mmCIF file of C-alpha atoms in Angstrom:
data_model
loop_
_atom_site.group_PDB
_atom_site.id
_atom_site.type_symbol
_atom_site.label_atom_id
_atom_site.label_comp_id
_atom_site.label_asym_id
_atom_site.label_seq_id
_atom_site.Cartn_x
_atom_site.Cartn_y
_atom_site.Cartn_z
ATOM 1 C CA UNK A 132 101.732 72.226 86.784
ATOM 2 C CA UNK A 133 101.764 70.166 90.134
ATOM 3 C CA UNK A 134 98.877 68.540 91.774
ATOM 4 C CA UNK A 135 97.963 68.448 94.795
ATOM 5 C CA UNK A 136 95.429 66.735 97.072
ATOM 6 C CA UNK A 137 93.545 68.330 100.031
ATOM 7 C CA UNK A 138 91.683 66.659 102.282
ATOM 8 C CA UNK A 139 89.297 68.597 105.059
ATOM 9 C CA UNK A 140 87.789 71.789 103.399
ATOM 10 C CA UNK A 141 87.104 73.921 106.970
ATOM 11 C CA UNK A 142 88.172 77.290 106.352
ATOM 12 C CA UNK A 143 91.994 76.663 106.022
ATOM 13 C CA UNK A 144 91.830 73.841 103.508
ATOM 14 C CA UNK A 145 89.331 75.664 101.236
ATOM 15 C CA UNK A 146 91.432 78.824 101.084
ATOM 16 C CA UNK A 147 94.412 76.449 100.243
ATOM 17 C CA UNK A 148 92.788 74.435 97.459
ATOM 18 C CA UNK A 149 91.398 77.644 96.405
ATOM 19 C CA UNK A 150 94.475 79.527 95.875
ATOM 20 C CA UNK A 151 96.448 76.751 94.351
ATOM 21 C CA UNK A 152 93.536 76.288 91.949
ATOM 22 C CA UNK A 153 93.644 79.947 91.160
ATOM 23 C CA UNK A 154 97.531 79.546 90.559
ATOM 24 C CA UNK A 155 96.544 77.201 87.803
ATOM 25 C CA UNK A 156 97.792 73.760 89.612
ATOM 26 C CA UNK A 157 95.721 70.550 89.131
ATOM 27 C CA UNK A 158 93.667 70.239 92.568
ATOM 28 C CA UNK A 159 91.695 67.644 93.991
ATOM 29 C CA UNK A 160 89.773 68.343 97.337
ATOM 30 C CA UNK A 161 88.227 65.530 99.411
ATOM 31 C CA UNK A 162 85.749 65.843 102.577
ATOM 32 C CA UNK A 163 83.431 63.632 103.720
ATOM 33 C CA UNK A 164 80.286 66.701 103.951
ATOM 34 C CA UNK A 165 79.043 66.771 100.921
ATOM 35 C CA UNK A 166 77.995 70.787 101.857
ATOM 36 C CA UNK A 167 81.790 71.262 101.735
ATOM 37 C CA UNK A 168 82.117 69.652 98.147
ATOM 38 C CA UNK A 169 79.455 71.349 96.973
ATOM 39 C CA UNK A 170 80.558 74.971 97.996
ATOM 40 C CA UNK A 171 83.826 74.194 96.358
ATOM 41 C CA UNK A 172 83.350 72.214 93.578
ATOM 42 C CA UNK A 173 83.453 75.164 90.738
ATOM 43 C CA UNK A 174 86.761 76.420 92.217
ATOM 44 C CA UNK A 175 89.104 73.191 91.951
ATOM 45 C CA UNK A 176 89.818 70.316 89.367
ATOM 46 C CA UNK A 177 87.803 67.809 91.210
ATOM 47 C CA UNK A 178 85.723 67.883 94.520
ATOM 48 C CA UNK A 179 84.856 64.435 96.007
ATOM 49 C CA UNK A 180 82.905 63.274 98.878
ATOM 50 C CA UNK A 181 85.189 60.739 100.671
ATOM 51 C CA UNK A 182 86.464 59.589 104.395
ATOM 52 C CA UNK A 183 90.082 60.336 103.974
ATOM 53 C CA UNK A 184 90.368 58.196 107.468
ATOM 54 C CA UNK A 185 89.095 55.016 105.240
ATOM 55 C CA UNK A 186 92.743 53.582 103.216
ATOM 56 C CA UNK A 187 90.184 52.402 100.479
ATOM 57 C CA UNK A 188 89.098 56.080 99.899
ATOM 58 C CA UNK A 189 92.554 57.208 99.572
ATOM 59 C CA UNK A 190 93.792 54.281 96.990
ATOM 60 C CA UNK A 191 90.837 55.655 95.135
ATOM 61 C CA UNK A 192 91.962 59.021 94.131
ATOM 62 C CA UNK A 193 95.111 58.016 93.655
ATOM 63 C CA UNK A 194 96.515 60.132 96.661
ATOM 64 C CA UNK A 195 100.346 58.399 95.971
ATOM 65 C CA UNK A 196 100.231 59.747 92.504
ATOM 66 C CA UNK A 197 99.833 63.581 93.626
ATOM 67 C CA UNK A 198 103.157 65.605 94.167
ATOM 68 C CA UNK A 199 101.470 67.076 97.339
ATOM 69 C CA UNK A 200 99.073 66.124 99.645
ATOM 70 C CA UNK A 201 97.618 68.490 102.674
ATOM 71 C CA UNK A 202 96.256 66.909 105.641
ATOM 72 C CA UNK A 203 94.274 70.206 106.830
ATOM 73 C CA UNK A 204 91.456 68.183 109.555
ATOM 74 C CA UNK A 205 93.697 70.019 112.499
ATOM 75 C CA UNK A 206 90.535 70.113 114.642
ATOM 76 C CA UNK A 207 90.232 66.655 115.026
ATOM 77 C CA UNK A 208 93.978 65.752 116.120
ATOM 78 C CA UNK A 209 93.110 61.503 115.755
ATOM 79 C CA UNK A 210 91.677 61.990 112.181
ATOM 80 C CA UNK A 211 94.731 64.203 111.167
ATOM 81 C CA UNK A 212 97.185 61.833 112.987
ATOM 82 C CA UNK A 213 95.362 58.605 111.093
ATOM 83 C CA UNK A 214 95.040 60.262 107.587
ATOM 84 C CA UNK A 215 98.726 61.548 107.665
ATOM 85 C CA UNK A 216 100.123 57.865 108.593
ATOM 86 C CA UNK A 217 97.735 56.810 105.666
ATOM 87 C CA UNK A 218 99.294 58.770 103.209
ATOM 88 C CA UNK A 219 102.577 57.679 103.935
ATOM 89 C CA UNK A 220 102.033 54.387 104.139
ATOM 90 C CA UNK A 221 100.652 54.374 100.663
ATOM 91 C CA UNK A 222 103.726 56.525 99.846
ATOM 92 C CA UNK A 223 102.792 59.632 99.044
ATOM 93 C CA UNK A 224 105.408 61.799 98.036
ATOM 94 C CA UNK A 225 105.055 64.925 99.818
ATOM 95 C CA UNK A 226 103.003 64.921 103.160
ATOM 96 C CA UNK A 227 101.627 68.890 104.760
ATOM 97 C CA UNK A 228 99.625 68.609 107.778
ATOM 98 C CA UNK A 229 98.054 71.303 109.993
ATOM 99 C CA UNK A 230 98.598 71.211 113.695
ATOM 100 C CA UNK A 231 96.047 72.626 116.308
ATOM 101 C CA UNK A 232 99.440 72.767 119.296
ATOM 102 C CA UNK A 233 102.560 72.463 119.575
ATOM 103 C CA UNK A 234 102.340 68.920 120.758
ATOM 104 C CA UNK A 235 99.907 68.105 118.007
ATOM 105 C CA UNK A 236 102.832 69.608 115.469
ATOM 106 C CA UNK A 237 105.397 66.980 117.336
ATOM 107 C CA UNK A 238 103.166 63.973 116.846
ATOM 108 C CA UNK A 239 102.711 64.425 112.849
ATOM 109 C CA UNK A 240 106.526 65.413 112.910
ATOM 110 C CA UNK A 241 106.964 61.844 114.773
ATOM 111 C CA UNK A 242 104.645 59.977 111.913
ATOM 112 C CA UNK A 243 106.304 61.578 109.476
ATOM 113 C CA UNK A 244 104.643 64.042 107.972
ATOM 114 C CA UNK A 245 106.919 66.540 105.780
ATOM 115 C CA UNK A 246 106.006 69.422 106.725
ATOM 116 C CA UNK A 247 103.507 70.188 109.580
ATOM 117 C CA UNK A 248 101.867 74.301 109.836
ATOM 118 C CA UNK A 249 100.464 75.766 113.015
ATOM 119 C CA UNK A 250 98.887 78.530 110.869
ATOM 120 C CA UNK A 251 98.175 80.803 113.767
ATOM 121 C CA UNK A 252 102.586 80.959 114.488
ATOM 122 C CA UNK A 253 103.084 81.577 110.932
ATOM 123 C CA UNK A 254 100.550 83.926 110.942
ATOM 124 C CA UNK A 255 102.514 85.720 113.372
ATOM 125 C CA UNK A 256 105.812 85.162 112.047
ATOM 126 C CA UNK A 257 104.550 87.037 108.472
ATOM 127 C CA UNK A 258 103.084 89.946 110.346
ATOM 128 C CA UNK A 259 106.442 90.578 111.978
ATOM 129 C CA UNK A 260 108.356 90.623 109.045
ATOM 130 C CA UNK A 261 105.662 92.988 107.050
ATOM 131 C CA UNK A 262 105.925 95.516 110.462
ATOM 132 C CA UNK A 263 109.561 95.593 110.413
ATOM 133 C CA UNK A 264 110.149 95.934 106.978
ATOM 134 C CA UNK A 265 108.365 97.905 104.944
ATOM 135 C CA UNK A 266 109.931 96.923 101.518
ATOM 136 C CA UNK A 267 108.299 93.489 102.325
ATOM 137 C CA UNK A 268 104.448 92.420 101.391
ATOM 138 C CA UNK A 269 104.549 89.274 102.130
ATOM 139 C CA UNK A 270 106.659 86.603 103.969
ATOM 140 C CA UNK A 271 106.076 82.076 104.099
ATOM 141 C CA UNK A 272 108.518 80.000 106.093
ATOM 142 C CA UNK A 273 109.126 77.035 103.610
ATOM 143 C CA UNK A 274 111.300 76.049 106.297
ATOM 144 C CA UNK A 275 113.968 76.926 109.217
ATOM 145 C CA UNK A 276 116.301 77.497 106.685
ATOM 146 C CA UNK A 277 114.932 78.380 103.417
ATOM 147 C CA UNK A 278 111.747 81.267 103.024
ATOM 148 C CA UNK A 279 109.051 82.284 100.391
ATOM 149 C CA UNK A 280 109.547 86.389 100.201
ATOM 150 C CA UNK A 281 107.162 88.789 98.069
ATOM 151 C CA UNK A 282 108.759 92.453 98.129
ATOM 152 C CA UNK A 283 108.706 95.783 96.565
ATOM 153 C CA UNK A 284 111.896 95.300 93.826
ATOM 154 C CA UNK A 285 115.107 96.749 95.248
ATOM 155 C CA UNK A 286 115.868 100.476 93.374
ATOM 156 C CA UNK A 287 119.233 99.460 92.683
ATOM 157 C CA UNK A 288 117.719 96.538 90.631
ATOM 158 C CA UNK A 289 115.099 98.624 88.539
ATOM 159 C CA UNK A 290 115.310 99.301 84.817
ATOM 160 C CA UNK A 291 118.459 95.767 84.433
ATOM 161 C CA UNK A 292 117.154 92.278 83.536
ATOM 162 C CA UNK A 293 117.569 89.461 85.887
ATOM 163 C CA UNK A 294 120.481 88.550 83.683
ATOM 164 C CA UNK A 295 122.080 91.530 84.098
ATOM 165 C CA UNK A 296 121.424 91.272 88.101
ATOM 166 C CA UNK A 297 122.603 87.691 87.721
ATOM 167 C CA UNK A 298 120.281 87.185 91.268
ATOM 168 C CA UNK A 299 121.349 83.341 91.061
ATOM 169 C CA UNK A 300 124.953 83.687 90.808
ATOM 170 C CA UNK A 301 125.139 87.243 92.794
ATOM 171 C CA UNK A 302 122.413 87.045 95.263
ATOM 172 C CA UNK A 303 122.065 83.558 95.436
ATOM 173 C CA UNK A 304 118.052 83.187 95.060
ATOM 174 C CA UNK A 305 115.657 82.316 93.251
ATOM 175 C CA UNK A 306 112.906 85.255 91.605
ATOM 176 C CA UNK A 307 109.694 82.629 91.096
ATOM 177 C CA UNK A 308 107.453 85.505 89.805
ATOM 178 C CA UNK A 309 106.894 89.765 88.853
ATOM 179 C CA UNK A 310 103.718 90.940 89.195
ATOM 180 C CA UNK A 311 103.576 94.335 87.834
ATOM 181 C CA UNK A 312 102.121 97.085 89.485
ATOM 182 C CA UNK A 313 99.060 96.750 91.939
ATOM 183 C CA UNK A 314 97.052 94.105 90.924
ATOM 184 C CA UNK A 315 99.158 93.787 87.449
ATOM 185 C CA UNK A 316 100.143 91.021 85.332
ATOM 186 C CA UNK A 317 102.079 88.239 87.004
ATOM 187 C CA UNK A 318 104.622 86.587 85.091
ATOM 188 C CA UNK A 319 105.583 82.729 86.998
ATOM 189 C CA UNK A 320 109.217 81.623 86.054
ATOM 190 C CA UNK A 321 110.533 84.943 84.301
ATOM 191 C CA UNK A 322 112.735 84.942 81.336
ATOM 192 C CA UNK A 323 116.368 85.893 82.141
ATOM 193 C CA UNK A 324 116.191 89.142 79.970
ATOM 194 C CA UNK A 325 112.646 90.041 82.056
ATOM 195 C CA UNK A 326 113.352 93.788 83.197
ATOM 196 C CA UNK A 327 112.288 95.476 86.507
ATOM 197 C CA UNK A 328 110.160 97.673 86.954
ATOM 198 C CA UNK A 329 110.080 100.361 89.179
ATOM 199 C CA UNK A 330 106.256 99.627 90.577
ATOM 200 C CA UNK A 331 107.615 95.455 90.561
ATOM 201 C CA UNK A 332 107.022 93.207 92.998
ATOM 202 C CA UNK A 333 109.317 90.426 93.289
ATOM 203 C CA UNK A 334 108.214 86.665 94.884
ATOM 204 C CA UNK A 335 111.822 85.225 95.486
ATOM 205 C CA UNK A 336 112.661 82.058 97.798
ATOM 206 C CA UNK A 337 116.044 81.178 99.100
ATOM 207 C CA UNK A 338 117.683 80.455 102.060
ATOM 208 C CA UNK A 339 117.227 83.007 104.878
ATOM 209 C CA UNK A 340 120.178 84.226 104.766
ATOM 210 C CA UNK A 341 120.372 85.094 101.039
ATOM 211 C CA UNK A 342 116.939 86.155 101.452
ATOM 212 C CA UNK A 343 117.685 88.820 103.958
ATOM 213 C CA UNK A 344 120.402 90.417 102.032
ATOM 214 C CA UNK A 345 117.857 91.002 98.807
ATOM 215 C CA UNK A 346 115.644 92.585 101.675
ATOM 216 C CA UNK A 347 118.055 94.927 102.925
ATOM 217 C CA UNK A 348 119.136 96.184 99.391
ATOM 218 C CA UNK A 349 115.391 98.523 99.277
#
């Protein structure tokens, strides 16, 4: 389990702590509106009202001690821009910001954020790769050079464990999770001797490259 702070619960940092909740990581989500807090508070490990623009606030939860923190206040670009130097400066490990613009992207790049996500581009990005392929549900750049993939499981691949496939050593990726079927069972970090099925779907990450050629075996 990782943890993970988020601070500003608008719309994009509420679906985020809410979906890494639901993926059973520890989460902590911080806004200063206590309306925010409250609408959120049943769905996360913790929910406090705070100024994440206040250092004090931020040594308070601990925000160094959290493998990820997400800066996701995009809409006001000096809060964002403050909160993100914050966190580094207390030396948080891992720093995600949200960018409004381009040039808003360059300044947290600049300040050193991580990793910085203009969710509207990415947005795009992900529907291009679901039109174009159809063997892929769902696509996240981790990265220029590495990607988050969720497809339908190759054929060739159905009915042999990953073992047998040896997709480390062969394909050279990663397979992070199977969910089985439609709204089936998902099993996180499979077992080498896990078998495919045919209705599978596979969440694998790897470089783009490697990626691409699991892709093109459907």
């Amino acid at each position: 389990m990782r943890s993970y702070l988020v601070i500003g619960l608008g719309r994009f940092g509420s679906a985020v702590a809410r979906e890494l909740s639901a993926l059973g990581e520890e989460v902590l989500a911080l806004d200063e509106d206590p309306d925010n807090i409250q609408r959120i508070a049943d769905d996360v490990t913790q929910a406090i009202v705070g100024d994440a623009q206040d250092e004090a606030v931020l040594r308070s939860v601990g925000a160094r001690n959290f493998d990820c923190c997400i800066v996701a206040v995009a809409s006001d670009m000096e809060a964002s821009v403050l909160i993100t130097v914050l966190l580094k400066d207390l030396g948080a490990k891992q720093v995600v910001a949200k960018a409004q613009s381009a040039v808003h992207a360059r300044v947290l790049e600049r300040i050193g954020a991580d990793r910085v996500i203009l969710p509207e581009s990415e947005m795009g990005q992900r529907l291009a790769q679901r039109l174009s392929r159809t063997n892929v549900v769902d696509f996240i750049g981790v990265s220029d050079d590495f990607s988050i993939v969720e497809i339908h499981a190759p054929r060739s691949w159905v009915g042999h464990s990953l073992g047998q496939l040896s997709v480390r050593g062969k394909y050279y990726i990663n397979v992070l999770a199977i969910r089985h079927g439609e709204g089936g069972h998902v099993d996180v970090t499979p077992a080498v001797d896990q078998v495919i099925g045919e209705n599978d779907v596979l969440i694998i990450i790897g470089t783009n490259e490697n990626v691409d050629r699991v892709v093109d075996l459907s």
